[in-house]
The first five atom37 places (N, CA, C, CB, O) and aatype in JSON, in Angstrom:
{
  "aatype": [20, 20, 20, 20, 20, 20, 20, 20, 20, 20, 20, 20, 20, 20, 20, 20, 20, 20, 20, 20, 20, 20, 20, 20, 20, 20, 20, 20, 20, 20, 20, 20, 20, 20, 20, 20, 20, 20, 20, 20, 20, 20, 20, 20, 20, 20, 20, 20, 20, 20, 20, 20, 20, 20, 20, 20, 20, 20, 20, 20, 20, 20, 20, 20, 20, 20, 20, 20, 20, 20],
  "atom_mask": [
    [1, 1, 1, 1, 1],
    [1, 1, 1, 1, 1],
    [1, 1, 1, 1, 1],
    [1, 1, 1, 1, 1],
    [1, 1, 1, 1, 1],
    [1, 1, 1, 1, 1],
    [1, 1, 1, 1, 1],
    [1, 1, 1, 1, 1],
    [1, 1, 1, 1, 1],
    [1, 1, 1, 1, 1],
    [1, 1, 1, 1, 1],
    [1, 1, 1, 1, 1],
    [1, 1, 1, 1, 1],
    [1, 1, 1, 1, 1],
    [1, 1, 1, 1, 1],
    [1, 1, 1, 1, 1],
    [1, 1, 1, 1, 1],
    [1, 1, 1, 1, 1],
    [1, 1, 1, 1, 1],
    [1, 1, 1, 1, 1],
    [1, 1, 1, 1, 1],
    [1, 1, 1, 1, 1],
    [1, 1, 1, 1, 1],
    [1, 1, 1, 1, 1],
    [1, 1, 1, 1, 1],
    [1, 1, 1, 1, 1],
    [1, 1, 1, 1, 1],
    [1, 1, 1, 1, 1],
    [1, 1, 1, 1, 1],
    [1, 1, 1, 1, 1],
    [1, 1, 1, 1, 1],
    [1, 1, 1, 1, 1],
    [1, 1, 1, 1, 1],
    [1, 1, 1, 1, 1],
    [1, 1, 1, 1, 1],
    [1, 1, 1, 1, 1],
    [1, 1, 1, 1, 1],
    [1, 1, 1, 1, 1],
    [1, 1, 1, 1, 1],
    [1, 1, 1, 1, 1],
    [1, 1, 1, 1, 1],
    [1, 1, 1, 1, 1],
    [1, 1, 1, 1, 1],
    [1, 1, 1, 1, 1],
    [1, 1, 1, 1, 1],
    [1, 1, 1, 1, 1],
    [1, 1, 1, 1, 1],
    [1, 1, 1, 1, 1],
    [1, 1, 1, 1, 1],
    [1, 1, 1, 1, 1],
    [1, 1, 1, 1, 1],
    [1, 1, 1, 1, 1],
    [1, 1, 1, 1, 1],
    [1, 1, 1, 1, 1],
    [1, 1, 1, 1, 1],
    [1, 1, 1, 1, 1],
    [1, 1, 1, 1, 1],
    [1, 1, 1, 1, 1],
    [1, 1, 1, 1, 1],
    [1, 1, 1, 1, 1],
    [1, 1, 1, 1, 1],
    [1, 1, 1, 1, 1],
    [1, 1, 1, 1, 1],
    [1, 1, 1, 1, 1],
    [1, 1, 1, 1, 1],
    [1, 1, 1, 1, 1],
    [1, 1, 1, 1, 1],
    [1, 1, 1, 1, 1],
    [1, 1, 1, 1, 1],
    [1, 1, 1, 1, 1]
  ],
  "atom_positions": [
    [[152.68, 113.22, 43.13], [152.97, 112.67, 44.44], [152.48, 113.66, 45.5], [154.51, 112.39, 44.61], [152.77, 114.84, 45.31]],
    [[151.91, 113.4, 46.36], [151.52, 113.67, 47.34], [152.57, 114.08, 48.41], [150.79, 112.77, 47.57], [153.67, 113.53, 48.38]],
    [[152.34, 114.88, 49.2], [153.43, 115.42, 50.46], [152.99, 114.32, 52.02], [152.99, 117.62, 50.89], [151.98, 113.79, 52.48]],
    [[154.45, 114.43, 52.38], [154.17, 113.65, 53.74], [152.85, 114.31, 55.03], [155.83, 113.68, 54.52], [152.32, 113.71, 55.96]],
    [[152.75, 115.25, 54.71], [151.83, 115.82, 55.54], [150.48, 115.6, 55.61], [151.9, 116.88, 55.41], [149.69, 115.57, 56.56]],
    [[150.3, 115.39, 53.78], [148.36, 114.98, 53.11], [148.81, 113.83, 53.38], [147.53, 115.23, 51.17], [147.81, 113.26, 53.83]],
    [[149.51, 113.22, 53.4], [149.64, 111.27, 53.72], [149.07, 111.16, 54.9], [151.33, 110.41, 53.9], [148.15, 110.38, 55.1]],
    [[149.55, 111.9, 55.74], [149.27, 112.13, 57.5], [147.81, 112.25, 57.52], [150.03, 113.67, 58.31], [147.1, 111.3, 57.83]],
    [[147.36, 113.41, 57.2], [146.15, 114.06, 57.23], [144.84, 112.63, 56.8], [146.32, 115.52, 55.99], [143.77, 112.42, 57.36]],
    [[145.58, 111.78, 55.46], [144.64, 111.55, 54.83], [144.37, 109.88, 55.36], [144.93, 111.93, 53.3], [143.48, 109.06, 55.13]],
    [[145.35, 109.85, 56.0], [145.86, 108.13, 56.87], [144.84, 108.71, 58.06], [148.18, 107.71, 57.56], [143.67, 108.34, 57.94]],
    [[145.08, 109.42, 58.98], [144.48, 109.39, 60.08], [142.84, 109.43, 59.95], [145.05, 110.46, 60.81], [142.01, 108.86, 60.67]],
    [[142.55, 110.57, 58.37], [141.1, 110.84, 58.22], [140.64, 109.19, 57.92], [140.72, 112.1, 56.83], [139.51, 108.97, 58.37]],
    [[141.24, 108.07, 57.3], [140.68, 106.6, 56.76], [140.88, 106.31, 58.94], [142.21, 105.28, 55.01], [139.93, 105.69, 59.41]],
    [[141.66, 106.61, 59.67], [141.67, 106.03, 60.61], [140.26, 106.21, 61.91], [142.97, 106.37, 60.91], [139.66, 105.48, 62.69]],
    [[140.27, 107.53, 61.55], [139.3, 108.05, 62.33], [137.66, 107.55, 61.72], [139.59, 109.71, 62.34], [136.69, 107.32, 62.44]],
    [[137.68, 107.49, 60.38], [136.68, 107.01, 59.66], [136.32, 105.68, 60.15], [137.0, 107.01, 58.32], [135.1, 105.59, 60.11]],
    [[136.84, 104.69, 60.56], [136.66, 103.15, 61.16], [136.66, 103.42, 62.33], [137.71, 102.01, 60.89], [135.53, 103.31, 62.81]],
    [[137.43, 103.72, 63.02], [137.58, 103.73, 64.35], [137.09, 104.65, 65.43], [138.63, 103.71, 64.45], [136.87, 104.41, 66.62]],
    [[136.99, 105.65, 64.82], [136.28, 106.8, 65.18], [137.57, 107.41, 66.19], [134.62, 106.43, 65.95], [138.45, 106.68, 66.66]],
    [[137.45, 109.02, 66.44], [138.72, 109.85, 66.52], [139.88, 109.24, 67.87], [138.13, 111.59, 66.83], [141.11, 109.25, 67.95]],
    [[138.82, 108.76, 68.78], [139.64, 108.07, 70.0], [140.42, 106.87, 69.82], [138.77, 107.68, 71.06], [141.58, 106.7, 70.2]],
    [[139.78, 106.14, 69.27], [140.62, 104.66, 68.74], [141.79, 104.92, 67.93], [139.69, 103.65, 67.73], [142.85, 104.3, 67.95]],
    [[141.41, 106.16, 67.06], [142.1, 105.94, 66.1], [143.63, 106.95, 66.66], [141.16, 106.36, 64.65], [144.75, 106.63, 66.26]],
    [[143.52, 107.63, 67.2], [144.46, 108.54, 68.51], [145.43, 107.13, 69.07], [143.08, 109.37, 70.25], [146.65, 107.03, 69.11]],
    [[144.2, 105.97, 69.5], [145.11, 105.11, 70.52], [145.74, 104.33, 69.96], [144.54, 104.37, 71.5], [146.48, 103.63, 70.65]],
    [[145.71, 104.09, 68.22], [146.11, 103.03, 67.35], [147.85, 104.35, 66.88], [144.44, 102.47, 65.72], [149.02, 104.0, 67.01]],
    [[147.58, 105.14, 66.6], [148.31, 105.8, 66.38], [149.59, 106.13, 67.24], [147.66, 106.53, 66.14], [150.74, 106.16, 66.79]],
    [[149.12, 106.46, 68.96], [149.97, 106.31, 69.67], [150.84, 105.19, 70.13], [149.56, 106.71, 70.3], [151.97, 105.21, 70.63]],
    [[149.67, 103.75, 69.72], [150.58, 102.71, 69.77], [151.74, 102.31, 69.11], [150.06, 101.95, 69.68], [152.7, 101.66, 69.53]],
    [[151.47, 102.83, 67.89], [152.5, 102.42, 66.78], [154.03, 103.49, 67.39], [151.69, 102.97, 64.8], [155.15, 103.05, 67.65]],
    [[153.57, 104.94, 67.49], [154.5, 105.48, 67.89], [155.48, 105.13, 69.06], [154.04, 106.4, 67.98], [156.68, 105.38, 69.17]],
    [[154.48, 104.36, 70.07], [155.33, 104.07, 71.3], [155.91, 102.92, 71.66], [154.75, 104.31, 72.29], [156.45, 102.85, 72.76]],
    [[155.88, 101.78, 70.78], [156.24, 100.52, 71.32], [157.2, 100.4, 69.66], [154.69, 99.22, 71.84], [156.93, 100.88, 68.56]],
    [[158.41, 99.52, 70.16], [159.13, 98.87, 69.11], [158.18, 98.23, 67.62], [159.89, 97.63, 69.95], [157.59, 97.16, 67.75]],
    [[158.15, 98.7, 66.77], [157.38, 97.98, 66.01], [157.63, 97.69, 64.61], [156.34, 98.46, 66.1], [158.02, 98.59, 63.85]],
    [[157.46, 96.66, 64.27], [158.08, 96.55, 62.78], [156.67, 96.1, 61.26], [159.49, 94.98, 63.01], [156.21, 95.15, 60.63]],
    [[156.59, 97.49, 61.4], [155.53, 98.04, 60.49], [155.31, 96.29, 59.32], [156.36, 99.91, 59.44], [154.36, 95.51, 59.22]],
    [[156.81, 96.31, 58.6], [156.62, 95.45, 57.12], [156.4, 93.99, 57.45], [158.05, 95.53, 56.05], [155.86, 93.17, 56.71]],
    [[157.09, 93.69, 59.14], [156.39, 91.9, 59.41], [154.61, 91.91, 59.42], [156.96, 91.15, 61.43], [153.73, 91.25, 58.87]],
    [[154.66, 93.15, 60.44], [153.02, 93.12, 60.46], [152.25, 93.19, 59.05], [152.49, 94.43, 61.32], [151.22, 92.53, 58.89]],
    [[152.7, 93.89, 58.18], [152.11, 94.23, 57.29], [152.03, 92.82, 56.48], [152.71, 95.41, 56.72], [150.98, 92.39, 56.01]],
    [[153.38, 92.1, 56.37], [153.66, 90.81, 55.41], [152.19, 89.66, 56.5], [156.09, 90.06, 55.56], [151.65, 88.84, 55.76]],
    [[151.84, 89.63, 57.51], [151.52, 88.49, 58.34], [150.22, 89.25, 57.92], [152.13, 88.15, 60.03], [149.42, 88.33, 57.72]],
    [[149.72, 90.16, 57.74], [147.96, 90.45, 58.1], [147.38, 90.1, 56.43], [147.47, 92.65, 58.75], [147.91, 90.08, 55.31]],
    [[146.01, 89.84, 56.97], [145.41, 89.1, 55.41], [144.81, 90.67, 54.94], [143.77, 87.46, 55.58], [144.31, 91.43, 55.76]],
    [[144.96, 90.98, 53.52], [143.92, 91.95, 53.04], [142.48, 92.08, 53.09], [144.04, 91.99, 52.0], [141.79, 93.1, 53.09]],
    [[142.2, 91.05, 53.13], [140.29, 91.28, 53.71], [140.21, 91.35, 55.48], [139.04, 89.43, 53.16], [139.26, 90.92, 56.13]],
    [[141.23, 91.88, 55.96], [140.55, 92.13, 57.2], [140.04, 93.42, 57.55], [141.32, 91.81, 58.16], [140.54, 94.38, 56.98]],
    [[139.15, 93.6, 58.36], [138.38, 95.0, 58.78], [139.53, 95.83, 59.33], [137.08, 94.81, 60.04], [140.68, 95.39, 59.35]],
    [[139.24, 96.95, 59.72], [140.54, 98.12, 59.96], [140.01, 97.9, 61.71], [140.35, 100.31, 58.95], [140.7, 98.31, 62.64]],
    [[138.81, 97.24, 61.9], [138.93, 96.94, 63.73], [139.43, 95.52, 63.55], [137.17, 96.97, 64.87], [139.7, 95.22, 64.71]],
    [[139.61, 94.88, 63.1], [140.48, 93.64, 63.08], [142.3, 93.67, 62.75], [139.76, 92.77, 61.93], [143.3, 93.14, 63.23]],
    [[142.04, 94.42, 61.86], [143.95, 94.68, 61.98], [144.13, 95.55, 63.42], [144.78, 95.96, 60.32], [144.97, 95.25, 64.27]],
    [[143.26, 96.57, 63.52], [143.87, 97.58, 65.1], [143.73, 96.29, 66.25], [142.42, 99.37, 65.75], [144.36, 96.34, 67.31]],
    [[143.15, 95.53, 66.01], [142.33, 94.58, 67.07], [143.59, 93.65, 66.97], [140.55, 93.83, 66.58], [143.6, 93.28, 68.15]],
    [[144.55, 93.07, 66.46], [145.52, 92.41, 65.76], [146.88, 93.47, 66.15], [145.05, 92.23, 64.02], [147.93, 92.99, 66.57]],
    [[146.75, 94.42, 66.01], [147.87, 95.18, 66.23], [147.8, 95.51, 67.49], [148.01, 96.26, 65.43], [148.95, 95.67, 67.91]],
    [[146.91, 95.73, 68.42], [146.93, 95.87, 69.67], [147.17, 94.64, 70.57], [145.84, 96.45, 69.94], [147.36, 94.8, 71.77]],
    [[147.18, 93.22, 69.92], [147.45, 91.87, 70.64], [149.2, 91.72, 70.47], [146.47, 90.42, 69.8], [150.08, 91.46, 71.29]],
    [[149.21, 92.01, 69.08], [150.51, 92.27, 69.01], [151.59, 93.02, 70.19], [150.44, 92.95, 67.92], [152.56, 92.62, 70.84]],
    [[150.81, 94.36, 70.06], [151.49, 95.1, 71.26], [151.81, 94.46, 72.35], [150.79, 96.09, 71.74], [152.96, 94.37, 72.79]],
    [[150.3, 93.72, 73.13], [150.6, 93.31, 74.18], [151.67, 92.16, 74.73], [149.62, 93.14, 74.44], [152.3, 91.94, 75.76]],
    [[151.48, 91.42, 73.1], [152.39, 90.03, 73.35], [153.45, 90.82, 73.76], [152.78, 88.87, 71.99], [153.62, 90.8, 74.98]],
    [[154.29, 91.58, 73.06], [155.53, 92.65, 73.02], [155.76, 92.96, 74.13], [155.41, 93.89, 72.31], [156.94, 92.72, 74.4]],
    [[155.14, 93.44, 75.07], [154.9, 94.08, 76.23], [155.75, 93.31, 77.47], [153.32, 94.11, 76.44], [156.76, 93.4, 78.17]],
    [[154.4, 92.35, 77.15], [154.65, 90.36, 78.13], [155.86, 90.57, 78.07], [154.18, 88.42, 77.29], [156.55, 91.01, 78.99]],
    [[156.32, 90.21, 76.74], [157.78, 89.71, 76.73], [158.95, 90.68, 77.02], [158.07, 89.17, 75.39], [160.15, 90.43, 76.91]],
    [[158.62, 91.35, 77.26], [159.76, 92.99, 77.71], [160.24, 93.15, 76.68], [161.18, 93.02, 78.88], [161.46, 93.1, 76.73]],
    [[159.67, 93.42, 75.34], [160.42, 94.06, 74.46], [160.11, 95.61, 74.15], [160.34, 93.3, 73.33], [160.79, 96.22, 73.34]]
  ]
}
């Protein structure tokens, strides 16, 4: 098993790899800053989508969230 830290390291390196280091900063801070419930998103997104289509998906998400004052 792996430590929470190489999880970190090795999540952000697949993040930065698609998105490149800025996107992947702003996908990161999103998750941190808005209410979010990681396992609906996770249960609703299809496995063949691109990692700019889930961030692209997770950032509409956000906004709906937003709209609605949550």
């Amino acid at each position: 098993m792996i430590t929470d830290t190489e999880i970190r390291t090795k999540g952000f390196q697949v993040l930065a790899r698609h998105l490149g280091n800025v996107e992947a900063e702003r996908f990161v801070a999103l998750i941190q800053r808005e209410l979010f419930d990681y396992t609906k998103w996770r249960q609703d997104m299809d496995n063949d989508l691109s990692v700019e289509e889930i961030s692209r998906r997770a950032m509409a998400d956000r906004s709906k969230n937003t709209e609605q004052g949550s």
